[in-house]
């Protein structure tokens, strides 16, 4: 398979815009030049990357798979260029931050504050669950990650900056909503809405229940905090979530916090990067910014 980096760039742009014309505009090429690059790539690969249905184009299964590789290769190229800039003593002013989905509830404010103080910095933010975030770190994609406690067996430098209390939530009409110090044993028939596998919140919840010899019943598994909160509001069951994710719903009394013995489960948020990674001055200053914001308790 002989494909060029230029072909991958063109293919990525067409996949993102789902249009040869718009990709051509973006890349300052003519539309036939874009089609030609894609055709050449398809003939090297031996499979079509796109299919046309009516007036629209769609990625084929092969195109979908190739897109993941194309993006990885392009991220590596960018990382290589930035590392070379670093070695020349130049700072690209770019900052790639990966955050666990639960961090999103406060990280956007943090990034906005940082961007206000550093208007020249171009920030890209990748929001994903813990497991995918770890694989991004493994692939050396982000400069910095904001996440739950990193696994000890990964070569990361990490420092904690803020509490992450996990609480149990219920719909406001839950019969135990006003009780104090509820033992888990008072919830034997309770059903739980749980996060997808790969979520750090879910791992922590399962560890807590296992430590307490409490076997929970799963009513539904949902992707992301928003879906879990809506599931609880809709009466699908209880859930364990980070307190950061439900501040509004608790204030508006759309959800209630159950006062369960042993909870909140106290976790911490960490700022992490790969050991040996050369942090650019921009990344170092963002790292300091996060640690200071955590110390002030303003994040
Ligand atoms: P998550 O949060 O549940 O969104 O993966 C990260 C974590 O709690 O470690």
Short mmCIF file of C-alpha atoms and ligand atoms in Angstrom, two decimals:
data_model
loop_
_atom_site.label_atom_id
_atom_site.label_comp_id
_atom_site.label_asym_id
_atom_site.label_seq_id
_atom_site.Cartn_x
_atom_site.Cartn_y
_atom_site.Cartn_z
CA UNK A 1 0.00 0.00 0.00
CA UNK A 2 1.70 3.20 -1.20
CA UNK A 3 -0.13 6.21 0.10
CA UNK A 4 1.28 9.66 0.67
CA UNK A 5 0.82 12.04 3.56
CA UNK A 6 -0.76 14.53 1.17
CA UNK A 7 -3.35 11.91 0.15
CA UNK A 8 -4.14 11.28 3.82
CA UNK A 9 -4.57 15.02 4.44
CA UNK A 10 -6.91 15.35 1.47
CA UNK A 11 -8.83 12.21 2.47
CA UNK A 12 -9.21 13.52 6.05
CA UNK A 13 -10.55 16.86 4.85
CA UNK A 14 -13.07 15.20 2.50
CA UNK A 15 -14.18 12.84 5.32
CA UNK A 16 -14.65 15.72 7.74
CA UNK A 17 -16.52 17.98 5.31
CA UNK A 18 -18.24 15.08 3.46
CA UNK A 19 -17.78 17.11 0.32
CA UNK A 20 -15.06 17.20 -2.33
CA UNK A 21 -15.87 20.83 -3.09
CA UNK A 22 -15.64 22.06 0.50
CA UNK A 23 -12.44 20.05 1.09
CA UNK A 24 -10.97 21.64 -2.04
CA UNK A 25 -11.84 25.14 -0.76
CA UNK A 26 -10.29 24.38 2.62
CA UNK A 27 -7.09 23.03 1.09
CA UNK A 28 -6.90 25.71 -1.63
CA UNK A 29 -6.97 23.05 -4.33
CA UNK A 30 -9.25 22.50 -7.30
CA UNK A 31 -12.04 19.98 -6.92
CA UNK A 32 -10.57 17.66 -9.66
CA UNK A 33 -7.21 17.71 -7.81
CA UNK A 34 -8.95 16.57 -4.61
CA UNK A 35 -10.86 13.82 -6.47
CA UNK A 36 -7.64 12.68 -8.08
CA UNK A 37 -5.80 12.39 -4.75
CA UNK A 38 -8.66 10.35 -3.29
CA UNK A 39 -8.86 8.13 -6.41
CA UNK A 40 -5.12 7.44 -6.27
CA UNK A 41 -5.38 6.57 -2.60
CA UNK A 42 -8.34 4.25 -3.26
CA UNK A 43 -6.47 2.45 -5.99
CA UNK A 44 -3.39 1.97 -3.75
CA UNK A 45 -5.58 0.66 -0.95
CA UNK A 46 -7.71 -1.44 -3.30
CA UNK A 47 -10.97 -0.38 -1.65
CA UNK A 48 -13.36 2.56 -2.07
CA UNK A 49 -13.22 5.11 0.77
CA UNK A 50 -16.49 6.88 -0.11
CA UNK A 51 -19.82 5.97 -1.59
CA UNK A 52 -22.29 8.31 -3.17
CA UNK A 53 -25.98 7.98 -2.34
CA UNK A 54 -28.10 10.55 -4.12
CA UNK A 55 -26.19 13.82 -3.92
CA UNK A 56 -24.38 12.97 -0.70
CA UNK A 57 -21.15 11.12 -0.09
CA UNK A 58 -20.62 8.77 2.86
CA UNK A 59 -17.59 6.98 4.22
CA UNK A 60 -17.49 3.26 3.47
CA UNK A 61 -16.50 0.81 6.23
CA UNK A 62 -12.93 0.90 4.85
CA UNK A 63 -13.06 4.71 4.79
CA UNK A 64 -14.16 4.78 8.41
CA UNK A 65 -11.27 2.55 9.46
CA UNK A 66 -8.79 4.50 7.34
CA UNK A 67 -9.93 7.79 8.86
CA UNK A 68 -8.88 6.66 12.35
CA UNK A 69 -5.41 5.83 11.04
CA UNK A 70 -5.18 9.04 9.02
CA UNK A 71 -5.96 11.11 12.12
CA UNK A 72 -3.45 9.22 14.24
CA UNK A 73 -0.74 9.70 11.62
CA UNK A 74 -1.50 13.41 11.32
CA UNK A 75 -1.45 13.87 15.10
CA UNK A 76 1.94 12.15 15.22
CA UNK A 77 3.23 14.43 12.49
CA UNK A 78 2.03 17.49 14.39
CA UNK A 79 3.62 16.19 17.58
CA UNK A 80 6.89 15.63 15.69
CA UNK A 81 6.79 19.18 14.28
CA UNK A 82 6.13 20.63 17.73
CA UNK A 83 8.89 18.61 19.33
CA UNK A 84 11.31 19.90 16.68
CA UNK A 85 10.10 23.45 17.38
CA UNK A 86 10.72 22.86 21.07
CA UNK A 87 14.22 21.65 20.33
CA UNK A 88 14.80 24.84 18.34
CA UNK A 89 13.54 26.77 21.34
CA UNK A 90 10.31 27.87 19.65
CA UNK A 91 6.90 27.58 21.28
CA UNK A 92 4.12 26.85 18.82
CA UNK A 93 1.57 28.37 21.19
CA UNK A 94 -0.61 25.31 20.76
CA UNK A 95 -2.00 23.42 23.70
CA UNK A 96 -3.69 20.04 23.44
CA UNK A 97 -5.63 19.10 26.52
CA UNK A 98 -7.45 15.80 26.97
CA UNK A 99 -9.99 15.61 29.75
CA UNK A 100 -12.15 12.91 31.27
CA UNK A 101 -15.80 13.58 30.42
CA UNK A 102 -16.62 14.30 34.06
CA UNK A 103 -13.93 17.01 34.15
CA UNK A 104 -15.81 18.84 31.41
CA UNK A 105 -18.15 20.35 34.01
CA UNK A 106 -15.44 22.66 35.31
CA UNK A 107 -12.62 22.44 32.75
CA UNK A 108 -14.31 24.64 30.18
CA UNK A 109 -14.30 27.54 32.66
CA UNK A 110 -10.68 26.81 33.53
CA UNK A 111 -9.68 26.83 29.86
CA UNK A 112 -11.67 30.00 29.21
CA UNK A 113 -9.87 31.76 32.08
CA UNK A 114 -6.51 30.55 30.77
CA UNK A 115 -7.37 31.62 27.22
CA UNK A 116 -8.31 35.11 28.46
CA UNK A 117 -4.92 35.50 30.11
CA UNK A 118 -3.12 33.94 27.12
CA UNK A 119 -5.00 35.12 24.02
CA UNK A 120 -2.31 33.93 21.59
CA UNK A 121 -2.60 30.31 22.68
CA UNK A 122 -4.54 27.97 20.42
CA UNK A 123 -6.23 25.36 22.56
CA UNK A 124 -7.68 22.06 21.42
CA UNK A 125 -9.78 20.10 23.85
CA UNK A 126 -10.53 16.40 23.65
CA UNK A 127 -13.29 15.14 25.95
CA UNK A 128 -13.54 11.41 26.49
CA UNK A 129 -13.93 8.82 29.23
CA UNK A 130 -11.08 7.56 31.36
CA UNK A 131 -10.21 4.50 29.29
CA UNK A 132 -10.02 6.36 25.97
CA UNK A 133 -8.14 9.19 27.64
CA UNK A 134 -5.49 6.72 28.82
CA UNK A 135 -5.11 5.36 25.31
CA UNK A 136 -4.68 8.94 23.99
CA UNK A 137 -1.95 9.49 26.59
CA UNK A 138 -0.36 6.19 25.58
CA UNK A 139 -0.30 7.45 21.98
CA UNK A 140 1.27 10.74 23.16
CA UNK A 141 -1.55 12.82 21.66
CA UNK A 142 -2.30 15.42 24.39
CA UNK A 143 0.22 17.70 26.09
CA UNK A 144 -1.69 17.41 29.33
CA UNK A 145 -4.61 15.41 30.67
CA UNK A 146 -7.06 16.29 33.44
CA UNK A 147 -8.33 13.04 34.87
CA UNK A 148 -8.97 10.80 37.89
CA UNK A 149 -6.01 9.13 39.64
CA UNK A 150 -3.75 7.77 36.89
CA UNK A 151 -2.91 4.04 36.99
CA UNK A 152 0.36 3.33 38.79
CA UNK A 153 1.67 1.14 35.95
CA UNK A 154 1.66 3.92 33.37
CA UNK A 155 4.70 6.13 33.01
CA UNK A 156 3.02 9.41 33.87
CA UNK A 157 3.92 12.47 35.88
CA UNK A 158 0.84 13.55 37.76
CA UNK A 159 -0.20 15.91 40.50
CA UNK A 160 -3.59 16.20 42.14
CA UNK A 161 -5.27 19.59 42.16
CA UNK A 162 -8.87 19.24 43.32
CA UNK A 163 -11.38 17.02 45.15
CA UNK A 164 -13.81 14.90 43.19
CA UNK A 165 -16.54 13.70 45.57
CA UNK A 166 -18.83 11.00 44.18
CA UNK A 167 -22.37 11.10 45.51
CA UNK A 168 -25.50 9.00 45.12
CA UNK A 169 -28.39 10.71 43.35
CA UNK A 170 -32.08 9.91 43.12
CA UNK A 171 -35.29 11.36 41.69
CA UNK A 172 -36.80 13.91 44.16
CA UNK A 173 -39.73 11.62 45.04
CA UNK A 174 -37.44 8.81 46.25
CA UNK A 175 -38.79 7.43 49.59
CA UNK A 176 -35.39 7.81 51.31
CA UNK A 177 -34.78 11.32 49.96
CA UNK A 178 -35.03 12.93 53.41
CA UNK A 179 -33.34 10.19 55.45
CA UNK A 180 -29.99 10.69 57.13
CA UNK A 181 -27.07 8.25 57.08
CA UNK A 182 -28.73 5.58 54.95
CA UNK A 183 -26.82 2.26 55.12
CA UNK A 184 -26.33 0.57 51.72
CA UNK A 185 -28.19 -2.41 53.20
CA UNK A 186 -31.34 -0.23 53.12
CA UNK A 187 -31.13 -0.22 49.33
CA UNK A 188 -31.24 -3.97 48.55
CA UNK A 189 -33.77 -3.74 45.73
CA UNK A 190 -32.43 -0.51 44.31
CA UNK A 191 -31.66 -0.37 40.63
CA UNK A 192 -28.82 1.74 39.32
CA UNK A 193 -28.29 3.63 36.10
CA UNK A 194 -24.58 3.20 35.37
CA UNK A 195 -22.00 4.82 33.11
CA UNK A 196 -20.48 2.95 30.16
CA UNK A 197 -17.54 0.57 30.77
CA UNK A 198 -14.33 2.63 30.59
CA UNK A 199 -15.71 5.37 32.84
CA UNK A 200 -13.58 6.18 35.88
CA UNK A 201 -16.71 7.08 37.83
CA UNK A 202 -18.10 3.62 37.19
CA UNK A 203 -14.88 1.89 38.27
CA UNK A 204 -14.85 3.89 41.53
CA UNK A 205 -18.52 3.13 42.20
CA UNK A 206 -18.01 -0.60 41.62
CA UNK A 207 -14.95 -0.63 43.87
CA UNK A 208 -16.89 1.12 46.64
CA UNK A 209 -19.84 -1.30 46.37
CA UNK A 210 -17.47 -4.32 46.34
CA UNK A 211 -15.67 -3.01 49.46
CA UNK A 212 -19.06 -2.73 51.17
CA UNK A 213 -20.17 -6.21 49.97
CA UNK A 214 -23.08 -4.58 48.24
CA UNK A 215 -24.24 -6.15 45.01
CA UNK A 216 -26.12 -3.63 42.93
CA UNK A 217 -28.74 -4.20 40.26
CA UNK A 218 -28.21 -2.50 36.94
CA UNK A 219 -31.32 -0.97 35.37
CA UNK A 220 -29.52 0.57 32.42
CA UNK A 221 -26.05 1.36 31.14
CA UNK A 222 -25.79 4.79 29.56
CA UNK A 223 -23.06 6.72 27.80
CA UNK A 224 -21.92 9.86 29.62
CA UNK A 225 -23.02 11.81 32.68
CA UNK A 226 -25.86 13.70 30.98
CA UNK A 227 -27.62 10.49 29.94
CA UNK A 228 -27.18 9.02 33.43
CA UNK A 229 -28.67 12.12 35.09
CA UNK A 230 -31.61 12.09 32.70
CA UNK A 231 -32.11 8.38 33.39
CA UNK A 232 -32.33 9.07 37.13
CA UNK A 233 -34.68 12.00 36.61
CA UNK A 234 -36.86 9.76 34.44
CA UNK A 235 -37.13 7.26 37.30
CA UNK A 236 -34.85 4.53 35.95
CA UNK A 237 -33.10 4.20 39.31
CA UNK A 238 -30.30 5.64 41.42
CA UNK A 239 -26.83 6.57 40.24
CA UNK A 240 -23.40 7.44 41.53
CA UNK A 241 -21.95 10.55 39.89
CA UNK A 242 -19.35 13.19 40.57
CA UNK A 243 -20.82 16.10 42.56
CA UNK A 244 -19.36 18.40 39.85
CA UNK A 245 -21.87 17.06 37.33
CA UNK A 246 -25.10 17.73 39.27
CA UNK A 247 -24.71 21.14 40.93
CA UNK A 248 -27.50 22.66 38.82
CA UNK A 249 -29.93 19.75 39.08
CA UNK A 250 -29.55 19.67 42.88
CA UNK A 251 -30.16 23.42 43.14
CA UNK A 252 -33.20 23.18 40.88
CA UNK A 253 -34.36 20.12 42.88
CA UNK A 254 -34.62 18.01 39.74
CA UNK A 255 -32.43 15.48 41.51
CA UNK A 256 -31.63 14.84 45.17
CA UNK A 257 -28.51 13.61 46.89
CA UNK A 258 -29.01 10.55 49.11
CA UNK A 259 -27.12 10.75 52.39
CA UNK A 260 -25.53 7.28 52.24
CA UNK A 261 -23.13 5.96 54.90
CA UNK A 262 -19.54 6.04 53.61
CA UNK A 263 -20.32 8.57 50.88
CA UNK A 264 -19.21 10.74 49.25
CA UNK A 265 -16.54 8.51 47.77
CA UNK A 266 -13.61 10.90 47.96
CA UNK A 267 -11.48 11.02 44.82
CA UNK A 268 -9.13 13.65 43.44
CA UNK A 269 -8.56 15.20 40.04
CA UNK A 270 -5.06 15.06 38.59
CA UNK A 271 -3.16 16.94 35.91
CA UNK A 272 -0.95 14.43 34.10
CA UNK A 273 1.48 14.05 31.22
CA UNK A 274 3.76 11.37 29.87
CA UNK A 275 7.02 10.93 31.72
CA UNK A 276 9.87 12.24 29.59
CA UNK A 277 7.57 14.44 27.52
CA UNK A 278 9.06 17.86 26.84
CA UNK A 279 6.33 20.23 27.92
CA UNK A 280 6.30 23.44 25.89
CA UNK A 281 6.34 26.71 27.87
CA UNK A 282 2.62 27.03 27.04
CA UNK A 283 1.86 23.56 28.44
CA UNK A 284 3.97 24.27 31.53
CA UNK A 285 2.13 27.49 32.16
CA UNK A 286 -1.27 25.77 31.77
CA UNK A 287 -0.15 23.08 34.22
CA UNK A 288 0.78 25.76 36.77
CA UNK A 289 -2.50 27.54 36.12
CA UNK A 290 -4.50 24.37 36.89
CA UNK A 291 -2.54 23.65 40.08
CA UNK A 292 -2.96 27.25 41.28
CA UNK A 293 -6.67 27.29 40.48
CA UNK A 294 -7.03 24.02 42.43
CA UNK A 295 -5.10 25.43 45.38
CA UNK A 296 -7.35 28.53 45.41
CA UNK A 297 -10.39 26.27 45.16
CA UNK A 298 -11.74 28.43 42.37
CA UNK A 299 -11.88 25.83 39.62
P1 LIG B 1 -15.20 9.47 33.72
O1 LIG B 1 -14.35 10.34 34.71
O2 LIG B 1 -16.17 8.74 34.60
O3 LIG B 1 -15.88 10.53 32.89
O4 LIG B 1 -14.32 8.51 32.96
C1 LIG B 1 -13.00 10.17 34.93
C2 LIG B 1 -12.71 9.58 36.25
O5 LIG B 1 -13.59 9.70 37.14
O6 LIG B 1 -11.62 9.01 36.39
#
